[in-house]
Structures are given as structure tokens and as C-alpha cells.
Amino acid sequence: MSAILIYDAQNAEYLLQPLGYVILTALLLALLACIFLFAGKQNSKRLEAKELVFCAMAIALSTATSFIKFAKLPYGGSATLFSMLFVSLTGYFYGPKTGLTAGVSYGILQLIIDPYIYAPLQVLFDYPLAFGALGLSGFFHNRKHGLVTGYAIGVIGRYLFHVISGYVFFAAYAPEGMNPLIYTLGYNLTYILPELIITAVLLSLPAVKKAIGQVKRQAN
């Protein structure tokens, strides 16, 4: 374990070691290859390449906007400039397989860029599973109002994984006398809810819906 993670007693967290970064990068590349394979099973080579490019662009945009933070909480979590939207669009464009895979890929990239590792198992809930849940938007990609509904479901999925992580691993940080579950529900809501509401309002605008619809047609 020390070759991948090392415990920092002063800050009570684990730090990734070079081998850990190599493993995560290899896993990220493997997941991107999975997107390519998903596309290749049913589509032409041209669409296959286009799907991979669109997913890579969405992950890149989500990563870039994740650095624009309006609020950052001490134990992880921040309200950003629409960073969850771009990854959720991969599901809306291509369905759940691609959306979930792109979401997990984005979660691993977030772990590489800005890791907060309190416990090894906590990483699973706060990164691959939480961000992977944004791909749940794919289950609504052909439904009426699927854009807003899919995005909301994806964000709620991410929220629930963070809540589980907070309750299991961070209960000790709850203020004295407060129920740890209530604490983690509120803690994660403070940064998830504002971004969810603002983005949902944006997606409800006719001009934005039309623009994303045009991008979806081009993507397919």
C-alpha cells in the first residue's frame, strides 16, 4: 500500500504516490478505450471516433470549469461553474453506457488532479461512483424533458454517494450533539444544490435547449 498511498498523520489523510498516479492514469485511459468500444459495437467508425472526441471534450470542459469555484468546503466538495453539466451531457447524447463510463473517467481524473483521501474505500464513493452517477442522465436521453431530468437525476445520484461517504467516513466531524446523517445531508447540500438549481434554470431556457439539441444531432 505504501507504494501507492502514504499516510500523512499531520493532516489525517492519505497521499498518492507516483505509482498511484500511474495506475489511475492507466485506468483512465482504459475507460476512454471502453467508450470507443461501446461506440464501435453499433456505429460506424466515423461516429465511433466522433463519440470518443465528444466525450473527451466534455471531460476536458468539466475539468476546466471545476477549477472555477464559488465555494469550497473544508472536507471536500465545491460549487463550480457548471462542471457537472458537461459530463452529464455525454449520457444525454449517447446513452447510459457511455455516460456512466465518462462519469467514472471524470471522477478518476478529479482524483488525480485534486485528491482528498481520508480512507481508501472512501475514494470509491467520492470519486468514481459519485461522478460516475452523473452518467445516469443517459437513461433519459430519448425522453421528453430528458435534458433537465437526466441532469437532475445524475446530480442527485452524485449527492447520495457523497452522503454515504460522509456518514460512513466523516461522522466524527459532525458538530457535537448533531446527528451525523443530518450533518452530512446538509454539508453536501450546501454546494450541490446551488449548482443544481442554477444549471437547471439555464437548461430550461429555450435558446439553451435548442443549442444543446443541435449539438446532440451533430454528435450523433
Short mmCIF file of C-alpha atoms in Angstrom, two decimals:
data_model
loop_
_atom_site.label_atom_id
_atom_site.label_comp_id
_atom_site.label_asym_id
_atom_site.label_seq_id
_atom_site.Cartn_x
_atom_site.Cartn_y
_atom_site.Cartn_z
CA MET A 1 0.00 0.00 0.00
CA SER A 2 2.86 2.40 0.78
CA ALA A 3 3.96 2.20 -2.87
CA ILE A 4 0.57 3.63 -3.91
CA LEU A 5 -0.56 5.61 -0.85
CA ILE A 6 1.26 7.01 2.15
CA TYR A 7 -0.48 8.23 5.29
CA ASP A 8 0.04 11.85 6.32
CA ALA A 9 -0.62 11.79 10.07
CA GLN A 10 -0.39 15.58 10.39
CA ASN A 11 -3.31 16.18 8.02
CA ALA A 12 -5.06 12.84 8.69
CA GLU A 13 -5.20 11.88 5.03
CA TYR A 14 -3.53 9.60 2.51
CA LEU A 15 -1.28 10.97 -0.22
CA LEU A 16 -0.97 9.41 -3.65
CA GLN A 17 2.49 8.19 -4.61
CA PRO A 18 3.91 8.13 -8.18
CA LEU A 19 2.82 4.52 -8.70
CA GLY A 20 -0.70 5.50 -7.65
CA TYR A 21 -0.80 8.23 -10.29
CA VAL A 22 0.45 5.77 -12.92
CA ILE A 23 -2.26 3.24 -12.03
CA LEU A 24 -5.01 5.88 -12.09
CA THR A 25 -3.82 7.25 -15.42
CA ALA A 26 -3.79 3.73 -16.91
CA LEU A 27 -7.31 3.16 -15.57
CA LEU A 28 -8.47 6.47 -17.07
CA LEU A 29 -7.10 5.50 -20.48
CA ALA A 30 -8.75 2.09 -20.23
CA LEU A 31 -12.12 3.69 -19.52
CA LEU A 32 -11.76 6.00 -22.51
CA ALA A 33 -11.00 2.92 -24.60
CA CYS A 34 -14.26 1.41 -23.30
CA ILE A 35 -16.16 4.41 -24.65
CA PHE A 36 -14.56 3.74 -28.01
CA LEU A 37 -15.59 0.08 -27.84
CA PHE A 38 -19.18 0.91 -26.81
CA ALA A 39 -19.49 3.16 -29.84
CA GLY A 40 -17.87 0.63 -32.14
CA LYS A 41 -20.39 -2.13 -31.44
CA GLN A 42 -23.31 -0.37 -33.09
CA ASN A 43 -21.94 2.60 -35.03
CA SER A 44 -19.72 3.36 -37.98
CA LYS A 45 -16.04 4.11 -37.50
CA ARG A 46 -16.74 7.78 -38.20
CA LEU A 47 -19.38 8.01 -35.45
CA GLU A 48 -17.21 5.88 -33.18
CA ALA A 49 -14.39 8.43 -33.38
CA LYS A 50 -16.82 11.33 -33.03
CA GLU A 51 -18.27 9.87 -29.83
CA LEU A 52 -14.83 9.50 -28.27
CA VAL A 53 -13.93 13.08 -29.24
CA PHE A 54 -17.16 14.49 -27.80
CA CYS A 55 -16.68 12.57 -24.55
CA ALA A 56 -13.07 13.70 -24.25
CA MET A 57 -14.16 17.31 -24.85
CA ALA A 58 -16.91 17.02 -22.23
CA ILE A 59 -14.48 15.63 -19.65
CA ALA A 60 -11.99 18.40 -20.50
CA LEU A 61 -14.66 21.11 -20.16
CA SER A 62 -15.87 19.66 -16.85
CA THR A 63 -12.30 19.59 -15.59
CA ALA A 64 -11.62 23.17 -16.70
CA THR A 65 -14.81 24.56 -15.15
CA SER A 66 -14.22 22.58 -11.94
CA PHE A 67 -11.37 25.00 -11.21
CA ILE A 68 -13.84 27.92 -11.22
CA LYS A 69 -15.14 27.52 -7.68
CA PHE A 70 -17.64 29.82 -5.99
CA ALA A 71 -17.32 27.96 -2.69
CA LYS A 72 -15.04 25.20 -1.40
CA LEU A 73 -15.75 23.22 1.74
CA PRO A 74 -13.02 22.05 4.14
CA TYR A 75 -13.62 18.29 3.82
CA GLY A 76 -14.15 18.20 0.08
CA GLY A 77 -16.87 19.49 -2.23
CA SER A 78 -17.27 22.78 -4.05
CA ALA A 79 -19.81 24.75 -6.06
CA THR A 80 -18.41 25.24 -9.56
CA LEU A 81 -19.28 26.83 -12.90
CA PHE A 82 -21.46 24.11 -14.48
CA SER A 83 -18.74 21.44 -14.21
CA MET A 84 -21.29 18.65 -13.65
CA LEU A 85 -23.26 19.62 -16.75
CA PHE A 86 -20.69 18.74 -19.38
CA VAL A 87 -20.14 15.18 -18.17
CA SER A 88 -23.87 14.58 -17.79
CA LEU A 89 -24.28 15.64 -21.42
CA THR A 90 -22.32 12.57 -22.54
CA GLY A 91 -25.15 10.42 -21.22
CA TYR A 92 -27.78 12.68 -22.78
CA PHE A 93 -26.01 12.43 -26.14
CA TYR A 94 -25.07 8.74 -26.18
CA GLY A 95 -26.98 6.85 -23.51
CA PRO A 96 -26.17 5.30 -20.12
CA LYS A 97 -23.19 3.09 -21.02
CA THR A 98 -21.18 5.96 -22.43
CA GLY A 99 -22.46 8.43 -19.84
CA LEU A 100 -21.57 6.26 -16.86
CA THR A 101 -18.15 5.42 -18.28
CA ALA A 102 -17.41 9.08 -19.00
CA GLY A 103 -18.56 10.00 -15.49
CA VAL A 104 -16.29 7.42 -13.87
CA SER A 105 -13.42 8.64 -16.07
CA TYR A 106 -14.05 12.19 -14.92
CA GLY A 107 -14.11 11.02 -11.30
CA ILE A 108 -10.73 9.36 -11.69
CA LEU A 109 -9.35 12.49 -13.34
CA GLN A 110 -10.61 14.55 -10.39
CA LEU A 111 -8.87 12.11 -8.05
CA ILE A 112 -5.63 12.59 -9.97
CA ILE A 113 -5.89 16.39 -10.01
CA ASP A 114 -7.29 17.17 -6.58
CA PRO A 115 -7.26 14.09 -4.34
CA TYR A 116 -8.72 14.05 -0.85
CA ILE A 117 -8.20 10.55 0.54
CA TYR A 118 -9.36 10.05 4.10
CA ALA A 119 -9.69 6.28 3.71
CA PRO A 120 -9.04 4.04 0.70
CA LEU A 121 -12.68 2.88 0.46
CA GLN A 122 -13.90 6.47 0.77
CA VAL A 123 -12.19 7.17 -2.57
CA LEU A 124 -14.58 4.78 -4.31
CA PHE A 125 -17.67 6.65 -3.10
CA ASP A 126 -16.37 10.20 -3.51
CA TYR A 127 -14.78 9.86 -6.95
CA PRO A 128 -15.66 7.03 -9.39
CA LEU A 129 -19.14 6.30 -8.01
CA ALA A 130 -20.15 9.90 -7.22
CA PHE A 131 -19.02 11.40 -10.52
CA GLY A 132 -19.98 8.27 -12.41
CA ALA A 133 -23.55 8.84 -11.24
CA LEU A 134 -23.67 11.95 -13.45
CA GLY A 135 -23.91 9.50 -16.34
CA LEU A 136 -27.36 8.43 -15.10
CA SER A 137 -28.56 11.18 -17.43
CA GLY A 138 -28.17 8.58 -20.16
CA PHE A 139 -31.32 6.78 -19.05
CA PHE A 140 -33.30 9.85 -20.12
CA HIS A 141 -31.54 10.66 -23.39
CA ASN A 142 -34.55 9.88 -25.57
CA ARG A 143 -37.28 11.13 -23.24
CA LYS A 144 -39.26 14.33 -23.26
CA HIS A 145 -37.59 16.87 -20.94
CA GLY A 146 -34.74 14.37 -20.71
CA LEU A 147 -32.11 17.10 -20.68
CA VAL A 148 -33.15 18.67 -17.38
CA THR A 149 -34.49 15.46 -15.82
CA GLY A 150 -31.37 13.48 -16.69
CA TYR A 151 -29.08 16.17 -15.34
CA ALA A 152 -31.06 16.41 -12.09
CA ILE A 153 -31.06 12.63 -11.59
CA GLY A 154 -27.32 12.48 -12.22
CA VAL A 155 -26.61 15.22 -9.70
CA ILE A 156 -28.88 13.61 -7.11
CA GLY A 157 -27.02 10.34 -7.66
CA ARG A 158 -23.71 12.09 -7.04
CA TYR A 159 -25.16 13.71 -3.92
CA LEU A 160 -26.27 10.37 -2.48
CA PHE A 161 -22.84 8.81 -2.89
CA HIS A 162 -21.23 11.78 -1.12
CA VAL A 163 -23.80 11.45 1.66
CA ILE A 164 -22.95 7.78 2.11
CA SER A 165 -19.26 8.63 2.21
CA GLY A 166 -19.84 11.46 4.67
CA TYR A 167 -21.93 9.34 7.00
CA VAL A 168 -19.57 6.35 6.96
CA PHE A 169 -16.19 8.09 6.97
CA PHE A 170 -16.69 11.64 8.25
CA ALA A 171 -19.25 11.21 11.04
CA ALA A 172 -16.64 12.27 13.60
CA TYR A 173 -16.57 15.75 12.08
CA ALA A 174 -20.23 16.41 12.86
CA PRO A 175 -20.74 19.14 15.48
CA GLU A 176 -21.26 17.84 18.99
CA GLY A 177 -24.84 16.80 19.59
CA MET A 178 -25.76 16.74 15.87
CA ASN A 179 -26.85 13.56 14.14
CA PRO A 180 -24.06 12.63 11.67
CA LEU A 181 -26.59 11.78 8.95
CA ILE A 182 -28.25 15.20 9.25
CA TYR A 183 -24.82 16.80 9.19
CA THR A 184 -23.68 15.05 6.01
CA LEU A 185 -27.02 15.65 4.29
CA GLY A 186 -26.70 19.37 4.96
CA TYR A 187 -22.97 19.57 4.30
CA ASN A 188 -23.20 18.12 0.80
CA LEU A 189 -26.39 20.00 0.01
CA THR A 190 -24.67 23.36 0.56
CA TYR A 191 -22.58 23.02 -2.60
CA ILE A 192 -24.61 20.54 -4.69
CA LEU A 193 -27.98 22.31 -4.51
CA PRO A 194 -26.95 25.80 -5.71
CA GLU A 195 -25.18 24.41 -8.77
CA LEU A 196 -28.11 22.07 -9.48
CA ILE A 197 -30.66 24.90 -9.35
CA ILE A 198 -28.63 27.37 -11.41
CA THR A 199 -27.83 24.80 -14.09
CA ALA A 200 -31.42 23.51 -14.24
CA VAL A 201 -32.65 27.07 -14.77
CA LEU A 202 -30.08 27.57 -17.53
CA LEU A 203 -31.09 24.32 -19.24
CA SER A 204 -34.74 25.37 -19.12
CA LEU A 205 -34.11 28.41 -21.31
CA PRO A 206 -35.44 27.80 -24.85
CA ALA A 207 -32.28 29.11 -26.52
CA VAL A 208 -30.06 26.81 -24.45
CA LYS A 209 -32.28 23.78 -25.04
CA LYS A 210 -32.24 24.46 -28.76
CA ALA A 211 -28.45 24.87 -28.84
CA ILE A 212 -27.84 21.63 -26.92
CA GLY A 213 -30.33 19.86 -29.18
CA GLN A 214 -28.34 20.96 -32.21
CA VAL A 215 -25.08 19.77 -30.61
CA LYS A 216 -26.73 16.42 -29.86
CA ARG A 217 -27.72 15.99 -33.51
CA GLN A 218 -24.18 16.81 -34.61
CA ALA A 219 -22.75 14.42 -32.02
CA ASN A 220 -24.83 11.60 -33.47
#
